[in-house]
Coordinates of C-alpha atoms in Angstrom, one line a residue:
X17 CA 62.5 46.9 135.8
X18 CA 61.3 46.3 139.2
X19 CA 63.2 45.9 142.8
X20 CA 62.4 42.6 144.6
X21 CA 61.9 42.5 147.9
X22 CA 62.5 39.2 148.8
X23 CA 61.6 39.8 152.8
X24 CA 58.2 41.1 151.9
X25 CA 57.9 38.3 149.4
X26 CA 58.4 35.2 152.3
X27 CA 56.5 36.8 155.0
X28 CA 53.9 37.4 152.4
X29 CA 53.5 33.8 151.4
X30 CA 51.5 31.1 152.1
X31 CA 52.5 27.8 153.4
X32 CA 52.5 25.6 150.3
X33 CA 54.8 22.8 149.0
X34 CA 57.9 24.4 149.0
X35 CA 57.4 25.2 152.7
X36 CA 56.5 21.1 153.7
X37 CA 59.7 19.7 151.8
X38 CA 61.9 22.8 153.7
X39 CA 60.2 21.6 157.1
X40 CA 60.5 17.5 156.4
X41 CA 64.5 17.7 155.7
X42 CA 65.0 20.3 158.4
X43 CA 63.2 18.0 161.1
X44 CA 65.0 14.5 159.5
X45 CA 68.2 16.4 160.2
X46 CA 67.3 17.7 163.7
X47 CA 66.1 14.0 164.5
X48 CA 69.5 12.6 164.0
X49 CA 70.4 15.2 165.6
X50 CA 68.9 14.6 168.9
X51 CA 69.0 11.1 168.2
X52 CA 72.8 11.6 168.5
X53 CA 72.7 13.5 171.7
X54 CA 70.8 11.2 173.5
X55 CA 72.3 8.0 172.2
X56 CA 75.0 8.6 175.2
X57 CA 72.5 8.9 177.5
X58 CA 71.1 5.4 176.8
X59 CA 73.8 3.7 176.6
X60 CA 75.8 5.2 179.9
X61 CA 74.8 2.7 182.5
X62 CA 76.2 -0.3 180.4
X63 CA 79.5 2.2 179.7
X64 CA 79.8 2.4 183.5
X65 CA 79.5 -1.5 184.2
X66 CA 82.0 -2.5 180.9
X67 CA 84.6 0.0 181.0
X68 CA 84.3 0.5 185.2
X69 CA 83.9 4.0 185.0
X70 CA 82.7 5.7 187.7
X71 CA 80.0 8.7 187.5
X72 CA 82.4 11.5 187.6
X73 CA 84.3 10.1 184.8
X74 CA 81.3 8.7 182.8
X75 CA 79.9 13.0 182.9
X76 CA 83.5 13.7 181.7
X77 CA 83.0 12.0 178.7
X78 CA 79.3 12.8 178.3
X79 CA 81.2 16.5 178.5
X80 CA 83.5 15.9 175.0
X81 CA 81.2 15.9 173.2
X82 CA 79.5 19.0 174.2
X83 CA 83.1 20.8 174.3
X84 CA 82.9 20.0 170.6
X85 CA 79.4 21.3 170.4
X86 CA 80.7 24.4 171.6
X87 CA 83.0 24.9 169.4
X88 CA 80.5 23.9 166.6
X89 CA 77.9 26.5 167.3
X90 CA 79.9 29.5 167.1
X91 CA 82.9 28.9 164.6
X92 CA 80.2 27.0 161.8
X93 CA 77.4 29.2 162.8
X94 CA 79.6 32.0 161.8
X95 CA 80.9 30.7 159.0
X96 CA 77.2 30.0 157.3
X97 CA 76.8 33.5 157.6
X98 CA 79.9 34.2 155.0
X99 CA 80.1 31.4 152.6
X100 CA 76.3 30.4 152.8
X101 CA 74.4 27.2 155.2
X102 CA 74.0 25.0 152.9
X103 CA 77.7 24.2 152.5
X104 CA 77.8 24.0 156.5
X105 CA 74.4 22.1 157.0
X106 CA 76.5 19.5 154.7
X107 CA 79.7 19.7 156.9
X108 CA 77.6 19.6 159.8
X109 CA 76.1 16.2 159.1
X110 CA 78.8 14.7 158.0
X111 CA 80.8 15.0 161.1
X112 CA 78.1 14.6 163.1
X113 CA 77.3 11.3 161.2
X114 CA 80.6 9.6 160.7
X115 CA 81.7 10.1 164.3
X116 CA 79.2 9.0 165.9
X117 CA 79.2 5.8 164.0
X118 CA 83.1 5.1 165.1
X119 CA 81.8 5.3 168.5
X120 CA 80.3 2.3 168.2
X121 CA 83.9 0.6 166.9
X122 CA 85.8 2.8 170.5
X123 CA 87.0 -0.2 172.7
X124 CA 88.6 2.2 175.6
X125 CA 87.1 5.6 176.9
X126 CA 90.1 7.8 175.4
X127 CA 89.0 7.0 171.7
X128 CA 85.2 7.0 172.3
X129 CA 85.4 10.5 173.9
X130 CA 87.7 11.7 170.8
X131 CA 85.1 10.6 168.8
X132 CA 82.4 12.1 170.7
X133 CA 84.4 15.0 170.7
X134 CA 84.6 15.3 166.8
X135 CA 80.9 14.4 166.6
X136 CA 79.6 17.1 168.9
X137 CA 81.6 20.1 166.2
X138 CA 78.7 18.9 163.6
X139 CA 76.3 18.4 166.3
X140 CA 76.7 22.2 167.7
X141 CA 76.6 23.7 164.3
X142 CA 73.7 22.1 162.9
X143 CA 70.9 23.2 164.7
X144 CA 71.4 27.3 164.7
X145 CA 71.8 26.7 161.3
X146 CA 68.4 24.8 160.4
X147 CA 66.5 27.2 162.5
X148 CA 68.1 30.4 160.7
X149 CA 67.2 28.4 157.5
X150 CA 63.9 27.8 158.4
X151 CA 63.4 31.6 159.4
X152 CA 64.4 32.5 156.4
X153 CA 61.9 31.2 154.1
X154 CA 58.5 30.6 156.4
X155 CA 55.8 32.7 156.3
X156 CA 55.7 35.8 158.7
X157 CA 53.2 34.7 161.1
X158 CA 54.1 30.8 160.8
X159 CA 57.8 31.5 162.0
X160 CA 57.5 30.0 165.4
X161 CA 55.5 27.2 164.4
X162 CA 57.4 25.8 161.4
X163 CA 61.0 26.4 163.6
X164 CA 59.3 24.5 166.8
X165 CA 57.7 21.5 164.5
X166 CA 60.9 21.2 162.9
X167 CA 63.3 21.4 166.6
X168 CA 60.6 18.6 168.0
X169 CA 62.6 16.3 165.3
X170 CA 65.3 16.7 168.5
X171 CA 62.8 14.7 170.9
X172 CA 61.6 12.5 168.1
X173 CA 65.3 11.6 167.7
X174 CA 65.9 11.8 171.2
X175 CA 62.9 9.1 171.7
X176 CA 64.2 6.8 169.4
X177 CA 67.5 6.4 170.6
X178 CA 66.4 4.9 173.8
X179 CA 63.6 2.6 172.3
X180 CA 66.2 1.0 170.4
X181 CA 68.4 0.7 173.2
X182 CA 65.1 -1.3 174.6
X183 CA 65.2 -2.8 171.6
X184 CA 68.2 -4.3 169.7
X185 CA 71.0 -3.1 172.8
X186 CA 70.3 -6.6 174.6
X187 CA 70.5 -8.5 171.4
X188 CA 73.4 -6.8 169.3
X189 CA 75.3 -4.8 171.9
X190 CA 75.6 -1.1 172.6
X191 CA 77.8 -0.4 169.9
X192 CA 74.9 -1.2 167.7
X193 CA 72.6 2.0 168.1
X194 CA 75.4 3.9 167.1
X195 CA 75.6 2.3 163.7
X196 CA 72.5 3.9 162.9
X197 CA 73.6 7.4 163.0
X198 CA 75.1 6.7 160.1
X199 CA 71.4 6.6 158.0
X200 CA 72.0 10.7 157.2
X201 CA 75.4 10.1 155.3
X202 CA 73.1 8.0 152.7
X203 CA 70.6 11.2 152.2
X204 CA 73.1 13.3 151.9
X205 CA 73.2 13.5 148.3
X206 CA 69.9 14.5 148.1
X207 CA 69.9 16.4 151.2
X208 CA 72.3 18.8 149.7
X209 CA 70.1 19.2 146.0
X210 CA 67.0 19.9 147.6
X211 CA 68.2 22.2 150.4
X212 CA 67.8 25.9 149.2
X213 CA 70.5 28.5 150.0
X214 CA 69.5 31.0 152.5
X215 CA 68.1 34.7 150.5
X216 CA 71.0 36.6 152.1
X217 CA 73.8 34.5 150.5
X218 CA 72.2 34.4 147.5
X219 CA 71.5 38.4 147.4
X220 CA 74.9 39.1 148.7
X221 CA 76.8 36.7 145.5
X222 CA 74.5 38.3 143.2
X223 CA 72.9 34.5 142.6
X224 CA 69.6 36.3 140.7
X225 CA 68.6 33.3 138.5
X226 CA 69.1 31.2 141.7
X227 CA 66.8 33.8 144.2
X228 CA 64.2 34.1 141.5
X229 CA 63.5 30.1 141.1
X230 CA 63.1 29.7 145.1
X231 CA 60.9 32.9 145.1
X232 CA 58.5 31.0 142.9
X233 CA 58.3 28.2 144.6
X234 CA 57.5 30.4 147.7
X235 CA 55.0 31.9 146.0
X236 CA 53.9 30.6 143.0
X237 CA 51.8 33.4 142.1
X238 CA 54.3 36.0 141.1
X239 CA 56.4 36.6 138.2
X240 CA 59.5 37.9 137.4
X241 CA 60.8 39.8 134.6
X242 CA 64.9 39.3 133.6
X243 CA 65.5 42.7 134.2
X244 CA 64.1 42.4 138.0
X245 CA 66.7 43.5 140.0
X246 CA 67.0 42.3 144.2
X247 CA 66.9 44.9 147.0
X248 CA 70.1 44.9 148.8
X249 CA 70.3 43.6 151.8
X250 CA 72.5 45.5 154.8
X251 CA 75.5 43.6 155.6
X252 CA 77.1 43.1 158.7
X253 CA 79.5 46.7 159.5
X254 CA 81.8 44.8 160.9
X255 CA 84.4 42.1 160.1
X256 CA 83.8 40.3 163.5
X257 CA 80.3 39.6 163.1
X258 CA 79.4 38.6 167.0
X259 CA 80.2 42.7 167.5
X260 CA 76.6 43.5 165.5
X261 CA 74.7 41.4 168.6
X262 CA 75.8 44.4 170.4
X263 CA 75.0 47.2 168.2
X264 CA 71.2 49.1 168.1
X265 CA 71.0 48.4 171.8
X266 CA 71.1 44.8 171.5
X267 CA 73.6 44.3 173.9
X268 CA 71.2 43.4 177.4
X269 CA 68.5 41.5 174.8
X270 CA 72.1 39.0 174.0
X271 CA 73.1 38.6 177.4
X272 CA 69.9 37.8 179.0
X273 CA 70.1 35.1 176.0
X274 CA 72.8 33.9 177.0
X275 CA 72.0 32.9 180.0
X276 CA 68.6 31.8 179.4
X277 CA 70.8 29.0 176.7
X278 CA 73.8 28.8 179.4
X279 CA 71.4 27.9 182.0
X280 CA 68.3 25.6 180.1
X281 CA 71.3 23.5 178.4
X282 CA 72.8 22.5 181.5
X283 CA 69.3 21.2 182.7
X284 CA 68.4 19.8 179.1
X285 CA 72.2 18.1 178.8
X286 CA 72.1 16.9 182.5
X287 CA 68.7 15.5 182.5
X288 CA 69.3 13.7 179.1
X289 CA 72.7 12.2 180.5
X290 CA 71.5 11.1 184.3
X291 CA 67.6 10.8 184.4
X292 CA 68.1 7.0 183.8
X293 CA 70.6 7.1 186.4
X294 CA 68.8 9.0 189.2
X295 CA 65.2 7.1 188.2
X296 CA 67.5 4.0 189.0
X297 CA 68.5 5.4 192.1
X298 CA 65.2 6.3 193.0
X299 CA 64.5 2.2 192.6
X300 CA 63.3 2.0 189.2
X301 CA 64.7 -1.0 186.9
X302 CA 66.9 -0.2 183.5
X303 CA 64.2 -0.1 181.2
X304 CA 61.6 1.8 183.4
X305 CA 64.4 4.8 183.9
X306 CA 64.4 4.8 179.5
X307 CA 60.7 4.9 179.7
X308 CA 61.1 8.1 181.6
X309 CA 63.5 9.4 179.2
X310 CA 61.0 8.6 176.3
X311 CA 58.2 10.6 178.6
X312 CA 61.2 13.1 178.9
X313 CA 61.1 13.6 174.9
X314 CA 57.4 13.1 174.6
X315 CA 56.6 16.0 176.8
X316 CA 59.1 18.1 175.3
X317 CA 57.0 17.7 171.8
X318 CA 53.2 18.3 173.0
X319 CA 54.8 21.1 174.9
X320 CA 56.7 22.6 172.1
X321 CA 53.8 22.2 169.5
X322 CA 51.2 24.0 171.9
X323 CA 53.5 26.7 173.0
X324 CA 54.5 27.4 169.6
X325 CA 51.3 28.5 168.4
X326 CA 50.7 30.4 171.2
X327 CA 53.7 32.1 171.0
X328 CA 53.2 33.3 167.2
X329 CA 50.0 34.7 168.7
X330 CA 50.5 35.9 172.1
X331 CA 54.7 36.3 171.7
X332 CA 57.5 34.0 173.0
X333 CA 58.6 35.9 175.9
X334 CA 55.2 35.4 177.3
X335 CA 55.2 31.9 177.2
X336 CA 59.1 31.1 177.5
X337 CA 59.2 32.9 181.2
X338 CA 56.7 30.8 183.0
X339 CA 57.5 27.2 181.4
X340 CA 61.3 28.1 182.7
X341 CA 59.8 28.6 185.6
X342 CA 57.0 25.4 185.8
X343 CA 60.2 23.1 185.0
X344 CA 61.7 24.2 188.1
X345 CA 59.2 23.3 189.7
X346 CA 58.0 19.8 188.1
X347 CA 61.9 19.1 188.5
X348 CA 61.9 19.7 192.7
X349 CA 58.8 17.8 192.7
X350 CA 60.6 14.8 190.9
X351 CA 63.0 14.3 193.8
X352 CA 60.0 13.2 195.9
X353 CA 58.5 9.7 195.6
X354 CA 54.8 9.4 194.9
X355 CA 52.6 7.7 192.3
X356 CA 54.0 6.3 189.0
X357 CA 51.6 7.9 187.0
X358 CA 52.7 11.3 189.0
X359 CA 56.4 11.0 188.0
X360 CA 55.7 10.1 184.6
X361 CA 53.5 13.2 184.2
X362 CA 56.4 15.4 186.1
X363 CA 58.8 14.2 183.9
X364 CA 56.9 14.8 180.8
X365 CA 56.4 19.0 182.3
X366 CA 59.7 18.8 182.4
X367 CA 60.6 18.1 179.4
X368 CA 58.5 20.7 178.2
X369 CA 60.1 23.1 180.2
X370 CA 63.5 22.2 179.3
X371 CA 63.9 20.9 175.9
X372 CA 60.5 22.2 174.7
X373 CA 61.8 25.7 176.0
X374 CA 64.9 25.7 174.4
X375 CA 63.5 24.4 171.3
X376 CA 61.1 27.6 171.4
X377 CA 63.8 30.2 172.8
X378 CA 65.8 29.5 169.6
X379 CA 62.9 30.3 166.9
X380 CA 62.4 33.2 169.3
X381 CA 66.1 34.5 168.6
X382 CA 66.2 33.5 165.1
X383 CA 63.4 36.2 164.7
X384 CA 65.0 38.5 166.9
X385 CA 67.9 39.4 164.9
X386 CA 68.5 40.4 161.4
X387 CA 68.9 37.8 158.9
X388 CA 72.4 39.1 158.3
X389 CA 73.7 37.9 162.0
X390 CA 71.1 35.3 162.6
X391 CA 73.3 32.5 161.9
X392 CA 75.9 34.0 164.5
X393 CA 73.2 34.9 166.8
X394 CA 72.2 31.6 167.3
X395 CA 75.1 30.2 166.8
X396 CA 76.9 32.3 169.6
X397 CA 74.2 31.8 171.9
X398 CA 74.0 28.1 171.4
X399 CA 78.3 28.2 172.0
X400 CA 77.2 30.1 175.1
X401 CA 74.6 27.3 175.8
X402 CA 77.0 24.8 175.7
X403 CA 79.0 25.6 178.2
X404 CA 75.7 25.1 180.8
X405 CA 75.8 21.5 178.8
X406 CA 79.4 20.2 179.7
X407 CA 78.5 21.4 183.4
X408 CA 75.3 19.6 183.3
X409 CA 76.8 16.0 183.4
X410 CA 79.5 16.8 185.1
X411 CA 77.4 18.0 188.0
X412 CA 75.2 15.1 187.7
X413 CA 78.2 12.9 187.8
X414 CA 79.7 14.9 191.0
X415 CA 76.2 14.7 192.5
X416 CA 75.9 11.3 192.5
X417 CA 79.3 10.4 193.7
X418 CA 78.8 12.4 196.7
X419 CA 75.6 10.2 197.3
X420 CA 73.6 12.8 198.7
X421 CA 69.8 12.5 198.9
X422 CA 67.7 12.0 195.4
X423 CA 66.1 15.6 196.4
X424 CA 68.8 17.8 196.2
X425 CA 69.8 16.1 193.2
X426 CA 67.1 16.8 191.2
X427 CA 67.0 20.6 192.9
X428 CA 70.1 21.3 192.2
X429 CA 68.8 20.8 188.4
X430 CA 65.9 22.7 188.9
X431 CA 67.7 26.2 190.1
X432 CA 68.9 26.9 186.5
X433 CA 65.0 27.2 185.3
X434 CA 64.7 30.0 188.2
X435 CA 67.6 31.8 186.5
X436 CA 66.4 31.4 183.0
X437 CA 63.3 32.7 183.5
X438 CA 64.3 35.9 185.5
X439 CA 67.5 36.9 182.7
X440 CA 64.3 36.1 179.8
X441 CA 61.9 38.2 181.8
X442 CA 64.5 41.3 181.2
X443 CA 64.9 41.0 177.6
X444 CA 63.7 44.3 175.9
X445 CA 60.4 42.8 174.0
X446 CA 60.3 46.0 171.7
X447 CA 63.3 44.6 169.8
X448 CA 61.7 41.8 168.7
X449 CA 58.9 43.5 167.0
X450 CA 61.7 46.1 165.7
X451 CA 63.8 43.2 163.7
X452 CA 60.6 41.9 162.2
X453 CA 59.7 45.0 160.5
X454 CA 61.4 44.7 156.5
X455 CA 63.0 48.7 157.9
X456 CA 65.8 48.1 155.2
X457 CA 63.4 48.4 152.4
X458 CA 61.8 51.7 150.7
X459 CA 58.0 51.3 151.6
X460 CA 57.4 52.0 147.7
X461 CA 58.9 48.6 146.8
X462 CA 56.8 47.1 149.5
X463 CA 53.7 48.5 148.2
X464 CA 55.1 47.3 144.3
X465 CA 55.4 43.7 145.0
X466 CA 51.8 43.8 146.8
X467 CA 50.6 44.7 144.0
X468 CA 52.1 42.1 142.3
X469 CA 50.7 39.1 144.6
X470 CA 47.4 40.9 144.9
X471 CA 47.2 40.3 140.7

C-alpha cells in the first residue's frame, strides 16, 4: 500500500490531453463570460437614445449587474470550496446564461437591470472558480500560462460581443446579441460530464476511485494499486473560511490584493462601459468607438499571453507592477488627440494593462494560496474587486454629465493603475514561493511517487 500525493503528481505532469480539454471548456466558459460583460457596453449608446436615459442612470444600471457580481464572487466562491466547483461552475452558467438572455425580452430599465442583476451572481462566481480549477490540475511550471490562455477567453468574448453588435444590431435590434448568451445552456450537459472535480473535494469525500481515474489521465504513466491510499489534505481551521487569508502572515499579502482587484476592476468595468462613449465624444462615429473596444480586448490578449510566460519565469509580481503602472500611463495619454493609429495602439496598452493585468493577477493569487482557500481567495478578492466595478461606470457616467474636458476623463481612470501598482509592489513575494512548496506532505512520499513516474 502506497500514499498518493496527488500535489506532487500534477505539478509533476506534463501537459498532455487531459490538460487541452480542461483549458478548451475553461476558456469557452470565460468567453461567454466576458462576452456577457461587455454585451452592456455595446449596446449602451442605443439604451441611452430608446429608453432616454441619461449617463448617470445608464452607469446605474451598468452597476446591477456588477452588485450581483459581487455578491457572486464571494458567497459561490465560498461555497465551491465546501460542496465542490463543479456543482457551482454549473450554477454559475446557468444564471449567468438565462439572464442575460431575458435582457434581451426587458422593455423598461427596472426589469433589464433586475435581470442584469441576477446575471452578474453567475457572472461573479464563475471566473475565481475556473481559475482555482485550472490551478488545480496544470503542471507546476505551466500554472500562469494555462490560467492566462484560459482568462484571454474574457477578451475573446469581450471582442465578439461588439462585432456582432457591428454586425446583426442594425439588422435585428439590440435585443438580439443577447440571445446569444444563451449558446452555453445547450453545452451544459456536456459541460458538466467532462469537467473534473477539483483534488481537494475529491480527497476530502474520500471519492478514491474518482481521484485515481483523473490522476491517470494527468499522468498516464503511473499506476495505481486498490489499496493506494490519498495523503490528506489540511483543511481549512476555521468554519469562516475568509479568516484562513489572514492566518501564517497572510494578512498584508490579502489586502494589498484587494486593492490591486478594487482598483484594476474599476478601470477594467469603466473602460468596457464608456470607451465607446468617450471615443464618441472625442469625435469618433458609433462603429469606430466599438473598434476601439475590439483593440481594447485585442491588446488585453497579446498582453496577457506574453506576460504570462514571463511571469512563470521571471514571477508575477515582477511583471504585474509595471503594466499597472504603463496603463496609467497609455490611459492619460488617450485623453489627448493625435494620430489614429496612436490611439488605437494606446488603447490596445491599455487593455493590456487593465484586463490583461487582472487576468494575470488572478492566476497569480490562485497560486498564492493553498488549494484549500483558493476558491475563497479569489473569490473574496474578486467580491472585493467588484466593488471598484460598480464605481467604475458610475464615475464614468458622473464624468460625463458634468461635461468636463476628455482629459480629465480618461485621468481620472488612469489614477487607479498608480494605486494598484504601489499596494502589488508591497505584497510579501516570499509567500508565494512558500504556498507552492507541497509542505503538507512527508518528503518520503514525495520521493515514492518519483519513483513511480521515473519507472
Amino acid at each position: 500500500m502506497a500514499k498518493i500525493n496527488t500535489t506532487e503528481i500534477i505539478s509533476n505532469s506534463k501537459f498532455n490531453r487531459f490538460h487541452l480539454g480542461l483549458l478548451a471548456w475553461g476558456f469557452l466558459i470565460i468567453l461567454f463570460d466576458g462576452y456577457d460583460l461587455v454585451v452592456y457596453g455595446t449596446v449602451v449608446p442605443l439604451l441611452i437614445q430608446e429608453w432616454n436615459l441619461s449617463s448617470v442612470q445608464a452607469g446605474a444600471m451598468s452597476s446591477y449587474g456588477l452588485f450581483g457580481m459581487m455578491f457572486g464572487a464571494i458567497f459561490l466562491g465560498i461555497l465551491a470550496d465546501r460542496i465542490g466547483r463543479k456543482n457551482v461552475i454549473a450554477l454559475s452558467v446557468i444564471l449567468f446564461s438565462l439572464f442575460t438572455v431575458l435582457c434581451g425580452f426587458a422593455n423598461d430599465p427596472t426589469i433589464f437591470s433586475i435581470y442584469r442583476f441576477f446575471a452578474g451572481i453567475g457572472l461573479g462566481g464563475i471566473m475565481p472558480i475556473i481559475i482555482a480549477l485550472m490551478t488545480d490540475y496544470s503542471p507546476k511550471k505551466m500554472k500562469s500560462m494555462v490560467v492566462s490562455i484560459v482568462l484571454c477567453g474574457y477578451s475573446v468574448g469581450g471582442m465578439l460581443a461588439p462585432t456582432l453588435g457591428i454586425i446583426i444590431m442594425p439588422k435585428f435590434g439590440w435585443e438580439s446579441i443577447f440571445w446569444v448568451a444563451g449558446i452555453p445552456l445547450l453545452l451544459l450537459p456536456f459541460m458538466y460530464r467532462y469537467l473534473p472535480e477539483s483534488s481537494v473535494h475529491l480527497i476530502r469525500t474520500g471519492n478514491k476511485e474518482e481521484m485515481f481515474r483523473i490522476l491517470k489521465k494527468v499522468s498516464p504513466g503511473i499506476t495505481f494499486n486498490k489499496d493506494d491510499e490519498m495523503m490528506s489534505i489540511p483543511l481549512a481551521e476555521s468554519k469562516v473560511p475568509v479568516i484562513g487569508l489572514f492566518k501564517e502572515k497572510r494578512g498584508l499579502s490579502t489586502v494589498m490584493f484587494w486593492i490591486a482587484f478594487f482598483s484594476c476592476l474599476l478601470m477594467v468595468y469603466g473602460l468596457n462601459t464608456w470607451l465607446p462613449k468617450l471615443m464618441m465624444e472625442a469625435g469618433y462615429a458609433l462603429n469606430s468607438s466599438l473598434g476601439f473596444l475590439i483593440a481594447l480586448q485585442g491588446g488585453a490578449i497579446i498582453g496577457t499571453l506574453i506576460i504570462a510566460r514571463l511571469c512563470d519565469k521571471y514571477g508575477s509580481k515582477k511583471m504585474l507592477v509595471p503594466m499597472y503602472a504603463s496603463g496609467a500611463v497609455a490611459l492619460t495619454l488617450l485623453g489627448f488627440s493625435g494620430n489614429t493609429i496612436v490611439i488605437y495602439l494606446l488603447v490596445a496598452i491599455a487593455g493590456a494593462a487593465t484586463i490583461g493585468a487582472q487576468n494575470i493577477v488572478q492566476a497569480y493569487v490562485s497560486q498564492y494560496y493553498p488549494s484549500y482557500i483558493r476558491s475563497t481567495a479569489l473569490g473574496v478578492s474578486s467580491g472585493i474587486g467588484r466593488m471598484g466595478g460598480m464605481l467604475g461606470p458610475l464615475l464614468g457616467g458622473f464624468l460625463l454629465s458634468i461635461t468636463l474636458p476628455i482629459q480629465l476623463n480618461f485621468i481620472a481612470f488612469a489614477i487607479p493603475g498608480l494605486i494598484a501598482a504601489i499596494a502589488l509592489s508591497l505584497v510579501p513575494e516570499k509567500r508565494a514561493a512558500y504556498h507552492n512548496q507541497p509542505s503538507e506532505f512527508d518528503q518520503e512520499a514525495t520521493n515514492e511517487i518519483k519513483a513511480k513516474l521515473a519507472k
